[in-house]
PDB file of C-alpha atoms in Angstrom:
ATOM      1  CA  MET W   1      54.086 -23.529 133.893  1.00 47.00           C
ATOM      2  CA  ALA W   2      50.804 -21.705 133.588  1.00 51.00           C
ATOM      3  CA  PHE W   3      48.794 -22.084 130.433  1.00 46.00           C
ATOM      4  CA  GLY W   4      47.027 -19.023 129.181  1.00 51.00           C
ATOM      5  CA  ARG W   5      43.742 -19.169 127.367  1.00 53.00           C
ATOM      6  CA  SER W   6      45.531 -18.449 124.078  1.00 50.00           C
ATOM      7  CA  SER W   7      47.528 -21.672 124.361  1.00 49.00           C
ATOM      8  CA  ARG W   8      44.472 -23.889 124.578  1.00 59.00           C
ATOM      9  CA  ARG W   9      43.395 -25.615 121.445  1.00 66.00           C
ATOM     10  CA  LYS W  10      39.757 -25.442 120.615  1.00 67.00           C
ATOM     11  CA  ARG W  11      38.227 -28.806 120.060  1.00 72.00           C
ATOM     12  CA  PRO W  12      36.665 -29.092 116.628  1.00 72.00           C
ATOM     13  CA  VAL W  13      32.896 -29.077 116.749  1.00 75.00           C
ATOM     14  CA  PRO W  14      31.392 -32.018 114.856  1.00 84.00           C
ATOM     15  CA  PRO W  15      29.178 -30.841 112.006  1.00 88.00           C
ATOM     16  CA  VAL W  16      25.415 -31.118 112.099  1.00 93.00           C
ATOM     17  CA  THR W  17      24.272 -33.831 109.696  1.00 96.00           C
ATOM     18  CA  LEU W  18      20.881 -33.630 108.007  1.00 96.00           C
ATOM     19  CA  LYS W  19      19.073 -36.192 105.898  1.00 97.00           C
ATOM     20  CA  ILE W  20      17.477 -35.044 102.638  1.00 97.00           C
ATOM     21  CA  MET W  21      15.427 -37.223 100.280  1.00 97.00           C
ATOM     22  CA  VAL W  22      15.492 -36.807  96.509  1.00 96.00           C
ATOM     23  CA  ALA W  23      12.292 -38.093  94.939  1.00 95.00           C
ATOM     24  CA  GLY W  24      10.353 -37.906  91.699  1.00 94.00           C
ATOM     25  CA  GLY W  25       9.191 -39.977  88.769  1.00 89.00           C
ATOM     26  CA  PHE W  26      11.079 -42.636  86.856  1.00 86.00           C
ATOM     27  CA  GLY W  27      13.866 -41.181  84.710  1.00 87.00           C
ATOM     28  CA  VAL W  28      13.535 -37.628  86.031  1.00 93.00           C
ATOM     29  CA  GLY W  29      17.229 -37.298  86.961  1.00 94.00           C
ATOM     30  CA  LYS W  30      17.470 -38.249  90.638  1.00 94.00           C
ATOM     31  CA  THR W  31      20.579 -40.406  90.220  1.00 93.00           C
ATOM     32  CA  THR W  32      22.213 -37.680  88.144  1.00 94.00           C
ATOM     33  CA  LEU W  33      21.396 -35.012  90.754  1.00 96.00           C
ATOM     34  CA  VAL W  34      22.896 -36.994  93.640  1.00 96.00           C
ATOM     35  CA  GLY W  35      25.992 -37.909  91.645  1.00 95.00           C
ATOM     36  CA  THR W  36      26.537 -34.342  90.437  1.00 96.00           C
ATOM     37  CA  VAL W  37      26.718 -32.782  93.875  1.00 97.00           C
ATOM     38  CA  SER W  38      28.135 -35.589  96.024  1.00 96.00           C
ATOM     39  CA  GLU W  39      31.646 -35.020  97.369  1.00 96.00           C
ATOM     40  CA  ILE W  40      32.106 -38.755  97.823  1.00 94.00           C
ATOM     41  CA  ARG W  41      31.687 -41.476  95.256  1.00 92.00           C
ATOM     42  CA  PRO W  42      27.913 -41.933  95.299  1.00 86.00           C
ATOM     43  CA  LEU W  43      26.388 -45.259  96.194  1.00 85.00           C
ATOM     44  CA  ARG W  44      24.122 -46.418  93.403  1.00 71.00           C
ATOM     45  CA  THR W  45      21.860 -49.455  93.236  1.00 64.00           C
ATOM     46  CA  GLU W  46      21.115 -49.468  89.528  1.00 54.00           C
ATOM     47  CA  GLU W  47      20.162 -52.519  87.525  1.00 51.00           C
ATOM     48  CA  ARG W  48      19.671 -52.907  83.794  1.00 58.00           C
ATOM     49  CA  LEU W  49      16.138 -52.807  82.481  1.00 46.00           C
ATOM     50  CA  THR W  50      15.099 -56.108  80.945  1.00 46.00           C
ATOM     51  CA  GLU W  51      12.411 -57.387  78.638  1.00 46.00           C
ATOM     52  CA  ALA W  52      10.855 -59.156  81.630  1.00 42.00           C
ATOM     53  CA  GLY W  53      10.196 -55.808  83.275  1.00 46.00           C
ATOM     54  CA  ARG W  54       8.441 -54.178  80.321  1.00 47.00           C
ATOM     55  CA  PRO W  55       4.908 -55.141  81.456  1.00 47.00           C
ATOM     56  CA  VAL W  56       5.401 -53.251  84.758  1.00 48.00           C
ATOM     57  CA  ASP W  57       7.910 -50.514  83.825  1.00 48.00           C
ATOM     58  CA  ASP W  58       6.398 -47.512  82.044  1.00 53.00           C
ATOM     59  CA  LEU W  59       9.105 -46.241  79.674  1.00 49.00           C
ATOM     60  CA  GLU W  60       6.955 -43.711  77.854  1.00 54.00           C
ATOM     61  CA  GLY W  61       8.995 -40.537  77.494  1.00 50.00           C
ATOM     62  CA  VAL W  62      12.210 -42.230  78.671  1.00 48.00           C
ATOM     63  CA  GLU W  63      12.608 -44.862  75.982  1.00 51.00           C
ATOM     64  CA  GLY W  64      16.393 -44.410  75.922  1.00 52.00           C
ATOM     65  CA  LYS W  65      16.800 -45.266  79.613  1.00 45.00           C
ATOM     66  CA  THR W  66      18.620 -48.580  80.134  1.00 48.00           C
ATOM     67  CA  THR W  67      18.984 -48.757  83.941  1.00 53.00           C
ATOM     68  CA  THR W  68      16.825 -48.146  86.989  1.00 51.00           C
ATOM     69  CA  THR W  69      17.436 -47.524  90.698  1.00 52.00           C
ATOM     70  CA  VAL W  70      16.132 -50.488  92.670  1.00 49.00           C
ATOM     71  CA  ALA W  71      16.873 -49.371  96.243  1.00 57.00           C
ATOM     72  CA  MET W  72      18.403 -45.922  96.601  1.00 82.00           C
ATOM     73  CA  ASP W  73      21.151 -43.516  95.616  1.00 91.00           C
ATOM     74  CA  PHE W  74      23.312 -42.114  98.398  1.00 94.00           C
ATOM     75  CA  GLY W  75      25.634 -39.102  98.427  1.00 96.00           C
ATOM     76  CA  ARG W  76      27.027 -36.470 100.755  1.00 97.00           C
ATOM     77  CA  ILE W  77      27.683 -32.754 100.455  1.00 97.00           C
ATOM     78  CA  THR W  78      29.168 -30.293 102.940  1.00 97.00           C
ATOM     79  CA  LEU W  79      27.229 -27.027 102.678  1.00 94.00           C
ATOM     80  CA  ARG W  80      29.278 -25.355 105.419  1.00 92.00           C
ATOM     81  CA  GLU W  81      32.034 -26.437 107.753  1.00 91.00           C
ATOM     82  CA  ASP W  82      29.374 -27.180 110.364  1.00 93.00           C
ATOM     83  CA  LEU W  83      26.619 -28.550 108.099  1.00 95.00           C
ATOM     84  CA  VAL W  84      26.635 -31.791 106.110  1.00 97.00           C
ATOM     85  CA  LEU W  85      23.767 -33.206 104.064  1.00 97.00           C
ATOM     86  CA  TYR W  86      23.226 -36.902 103.448  1.00 97.00           C
ATOM     87  CA  LEU W  87      21.261 -37.376 100.240  1.00 97.00           C
ATOM     88  CA  PHE W  88      18.982 -40.366  99.696  1.00 95.00           C
ATOM     89  CA  GLY W  89      17.587 -40.752  96.190  1.00 93.00           C
ATOM     90  CA  THR W  90      14.417 -42.818  96.016  1.00 90.00           C
ATOM     91  CA  PRO W  91      13.530 -45.363  93.329  1.00 85.00           C
ATOM     92  CA  GLY W  92      11.047 -43.877  90.890  1.00 64.00           C
ATOM     93  CA  GLN W  93       9.089 -46.942  89.807  1.00 62.00           C
ATOM     94  CA  ASP W  94       5.845 -47.907  91.501  1.00 61.00           C
ATOM     95  CA  ARG W  95       7.033 -51.396  92.372  1.00 59.00           C
ATOM     96  CA  PHE W  96       9.816 -50.026  94.597  1.00 63.00           C
ATOM     97  CA  TRP W  97       7.739 -47.474  96.533  1.00 68.00           C
ATOM     98  CA  PHE W  98       7.570 -49.747  99.570  1.00 73.00           C
ATOM     99  CA  LEU W  99      11.151 -48.585 100.290  1.00 82.00           C
ATOM    100  CA  TRP W 100      10.139 -44.940 100.692  1.00 85.00           C
ATOM    101  CA  ASP W 101       8.966 -45.289 104.295  1.00 90.00           C
ATOM    102  CA  GLU W 102      12.373 -46.670 105.309  1.00 89.00           C
ATOM    103  CA  LEU W 103      14.224 -43.908 103.482  1.00 88.00           C
ATOM    104  CA  ALA W 104      11.971 -41.189 104.934  1.00 93.00           C
ATOM    105  CA  GLN W 105      12.773 -42.001 108.567  1.00 94.00           C
ATOM    106  CA  GLY W 106      14.640 -39.066 110.086  1.00 95.00           C
ATOM    107  CA  ALA W 107      14.521 -36.937 106.940  1.00 96.00           C
ATOM    108  CA  LEU W 108      14.542 -33.176 107.503  1.00 96.00           C
ATOM    109  CA  GLY W 109      13.163 -32.421 104.051  1.00 97.00           C
ATOM    110  CA  ALA W 110      13.018 -33.472 100.436  1.00 97.00           C
ATOM    111  CA  VAL W 111      13.536 -32.435  96.843  1.00 98.00           C
ATOM    112  CA  VAL W 112      10.798 -33.409  94.396  1.00 98.00           C
ATOM    113  CA  LEU W 113      12.440 -33.449  90.986  1.00 97.00           C
ATOM    114  CA  VAL W 114      10.098 -32.696  88.085  1.00 96.00           C
ATOM    115  CA  ASP W 115      10.159 -33.140  84.311  1.00 95.00           C
ATOM    116  CA  THR W 116       7.536 -30.826  82.774  1.00 93.00           C
ATOM    117  CA  ARG W 117       7.071 -33.260  79.864  1.00 93.00           C
ATOM    118  CA  ARG W 118       5.777 -35.869  82.338  1.00 92.00           C
ATOM    119  CA  LEU W 119       4.457 -33.716  85.152  1.00 93.00           C
ATOM    120  CA  GLU W 120       2.006 -36.350  86.350  1.00 94.00           C
ATOM    121  CA  ASP W 121       4.912 -38.627  87.318  1.00 92.00           C
ATOM    122  CA  CYS W 122       5.720 -36.449  90.343  1.00 94.00           C
ATOM    123  CA  PHE W 123       2.187 -36.356  91.795  1.00 95.00           C
ATOM    124  CA  ALA W 124       2.840 -39.416  93.967  1.00 93.00           C
ATOM    125  CA  ALA W 125       5.968 -37.844  95.511  1.00 94.00           C
ATOM    126  CA  VAL W 126       4.184 -34.555  96.228  1.00 96.00           C
ATOM    127  CA  ASP W 127       1.297 -36.434  97.861  1.00 95.00           C
ATOM    128  CA  TYR W 128       3.688 -38.582  99.883  1.00 94.00           C
ATOM    129  CA  PHE W 129       5.491 -35.640 101.493  1.00 96.00           C
ATOM    130  CA  GLU W 130       2.321 -33.622 102.012  1.00 96.00           C
ATOM    131  CA  ARG W 131       0.642 -36.524 103.857  1.00 95.00           C
ATOM    132  CA  ARG W 132       3.649 -37.009 106.115  1.00 95.00           C
ATOM    133  CA  ALA W 133       4.237 -33.264 106.677  1.00 95.00           C
ATOM    134  CA  ILE W 134       7.808 -33.528 105.376  1.00 96.00           C
ATOM    135  CA  PRO W 135       8.913 -30.123 104.003  1.00 96.00           C
ATOM    136  CA  PHE W 136       9.864 -30.274 100.340  1.00 97.00           C
ATOM    137  CA  THR W 137      10.999 -28.065  97.484  1.00 97.00           C
ATOM    138  CA  VAL W 138      10.056 -28.712  93.859  1.00 98.00           C
ATOM    139  CA  ALA W 139      12.984 -28.596  91.430  1.00 98.00           C
ATOM    140  CA  VAL W 140      12.144 -28.513  87.729  1.00 97.00           C
ATOM    141  CA  ASN W 141      14.909 -30.354  85.871  1.00 97.00           C
ATOM    142  CA  CYS W 142      15.363 -28.324  82.682  1.00 95.00           C
ATOM    143  CA  PHE W 143      15.881 -31.017  80.077  1.00 91.00           C
ATOM    144  CA  GLU W 144      17.075 -29.959  76.632  1.00 87.00           C
ATOM    145  CA  GLY W 145      14.134 -29.633  74.266  1.00 85.00           C
ATOM    146  CA  ALA W 146      11.545 -29.454  77.061  1.00 86.00           C
ATOM    147  CA  ASP W 147       9.192 -26.471  77.194  1.00 88.00           C
ATOM    148  CA  ARG W 148      10.058 -23.957  79.912  1.00 91.00           C
ATOM    149  CA  PHE W 149       7.317 -22.713  82.215  1.00 94.00           C
ATOM    150  CA  PRO W 150       7.462 -20.045  84.922  1.00 95.00           C
ATOM    151  CA  PRO W 151       7.492 -21.357  88.502  1.00 95.00           C
ATOM    152  CA  GLU W 152       3.966 -20.108  89.189  1.00 95.00           C
ATOM    153  CA  THR W 153       2.622 -22.142  86.259  1.00 96.00           C
ATOM    154  CA  VAL W 154       4.255 -25.286  87.658  1.00 96.00           C
ATOM    155  CA  ARG W 155       2.934 -24.428  91.129  1.00 96.00           C
ATOM    156  CA  ALA W 156      -0.616 -24.133  89.818  1.00 96.00           C
ATOM    157  CA  ALA W 157      -0.343 -27.380  87.832  1.00 95.00           C
ATOM    158  CA  LEU W 158       0.802 -29.254  90.942  1.00 96.00           C
ATOM    159  CA  ASP W 159      -1.654 -27.436  93.255  1.00 96.00           C
ATOM    160  CA  LEU W 160       1.132 -26.635  95.727  1.00 96.00           C
ATOM    161  CA  ASP W 161       0.796 -24.683  98.958  1.00 93.00           C
ATOM    162  CA  PRO W 162       2.179 -21.118  98.755  1.00 92.00           C
ATOM    163  CA  GLU W 163       5.057 -21.959 101.110  1.00 92.00           C
ATOM    164  CA  VAL W 164       6.489 -24.633  98.770  1.00 95.00           C
ATOM    165  CA  ARG W 165       9.304 -23.208  96.668  1.00 95.00           C
ATOM    166  CA  VAL W 166       9.541 -24.051  92.968  1.00 97.00           C
ATOM    167  CA  LEU W 167      13.004 -23.707  91.431  1.00 97.00           C
ATOM    168  CA  MET W 168      14.444 -24.293  87.976  1.00 97.00           C
ATOM    169  CA  CYS W 169      17.556 -26.468  87.992  1.00 97.00           C
ATOM    170  CA  ASP W 170      19.946 -28.510  85.901  1.00 97.00           C
ATOM    171  CA  ALA W 171      20.646 -31.832  87.605  1.00 97.00           C
ATOM    172  CA  ARG W 172      24.018 -31.963  85.788  1.00 96.00           C
ATOM    173  CA  ASP W 173      25.230 -28.644  87.230  1.00 97.00           C
ATOM    174  CA  ARG W 174      26.726 -28.698  90.728  1.00 97.00           C
ATOM    175  CA  SER W 175      25.975 -25.077  91.620  1.00 97.00           C
ATOM    176  CA  SER W 176      22.385 -25.413  90.404  1.00 97.00           C
ATOM    177  CA  VAL W 177      21.807 -28.532  92.523  1.00 98.00           C
ATOM    178  CA  ARG W 178      23.493 -26.915  95.523  1.00 98.00           C
ATOM    179  CA  ASP W 179      21.081 -23.967  95.300  1.00 97.00           C
ATOM    180  CA  VAL W 180      18.155 -26.387  95.406  1.00 97.00           C
ATOM    181  CA  LEU W 181      19.531 -28.163  98.480  1.00 97.00           C
ATOM    182  CA  VAL W 182      20.101 -24.866 100.278  1.00 97.00           C
ATOM    183  CA  ALA W 183      16.462 -23.934  99.547  1.00 96.00           C
ATOM    184  CA  VAL W 184      15.256 -27.259 100.996  1.00 97.00           C
ATOM    185  CA  VAL W 185      17.229 -26.778 104.207  1.00 96.00           C
ATOM    186  CA  GLU W 186      16.068 -23.161 104.611  1.00 95.00           C
ATOM    187  CA  HIS W 187      12.442 -24.142 104.038  1.00 94.00           C
ATOM    188  CA  ALA W 188      12.600 -27.069 106.472  1.00 93.00           C
ATOM    189  CA  LEU W 189      14.349 -25.096 109.225  1.00 91.00           C
ATOM    190  CA  ALA W 190      11.902 -22.204 108.838  1.00 90.00           C
ATOM    191  CA  ARG W 191       9.041 -24.637 109.411  1.00 85.00           C
ATOM    192  CA  VAL W 192      10.761 -26.004 112.512  1.00 80.00           C
ATOM    193  CA  ASP W 193      11.188 -22.453 113.853  1.00 79.00           C
ATOM    194  CA  ARG W 194       7.495 -21.669 113.272  1.00 80.00           C
ATOM    195  CA  ARG W 195       6.472 -24.762 115.193  1.00 75.00           C
ATOM    196  CA  ARG W 196       8.677 -23.764 118.127  1.00 75.00           C
ATOM    197  CA  GLN W 197       7.195 -20.309 118.408  1.00 73.00           C
ATOM    198  CA  PRO W 198       4.682 -20.005 121.274  1.00 70.00           C
ATOM    199  CA  ALA W 199       1.104 -19.649 120.221  1.00 61.00           C
ATOM    200  CA  THR W 200      -0.364 -16.169 120.662  1.00 60.00           C
ATOM    201  CA  THR W 201      -3.786 -15.601 122.101  1.00 52.00           C
TER     202      THR W 201
END
């Protein structure tokens, strides 16, 4: 019996998996962002804040926060049938920054989550990705009661390169977070394409 081409089953193509970091200051909403968009139960490494940690944990502006990420948050989202993102949320406190180098290995790009009430808290994340040439997008988490600023004002305050996108987002809204992740992937892949282009003389 002869088998025609129509009778052959196409083997499913495994999706491309990309690693994206989610970084920013303490209490900016990284854990919320990962949990909002993850299609699996997110892995969280949160511990309760204690009196012993008060001398080293700066709670100014986030006095109501009772837990902190001590290693990472992990989630997964399928953007397309052939494209899956693995999300790694970084710890925001200074004393856990030694973990960032491990989390950054193999990352295609990053989200730097920003709270405009404590803009200085994201400077370290911006510097980290700039120094390591990891493409990143800035996402302003629009907290209730926080002043709203146009993207160009945030860009100027952070002294960002023109190619870095600045987006408004709500870390509690799945579609808003998804838009940010799409922007990160597009930005990172565009940079890869530019690097592959032959130099012109």
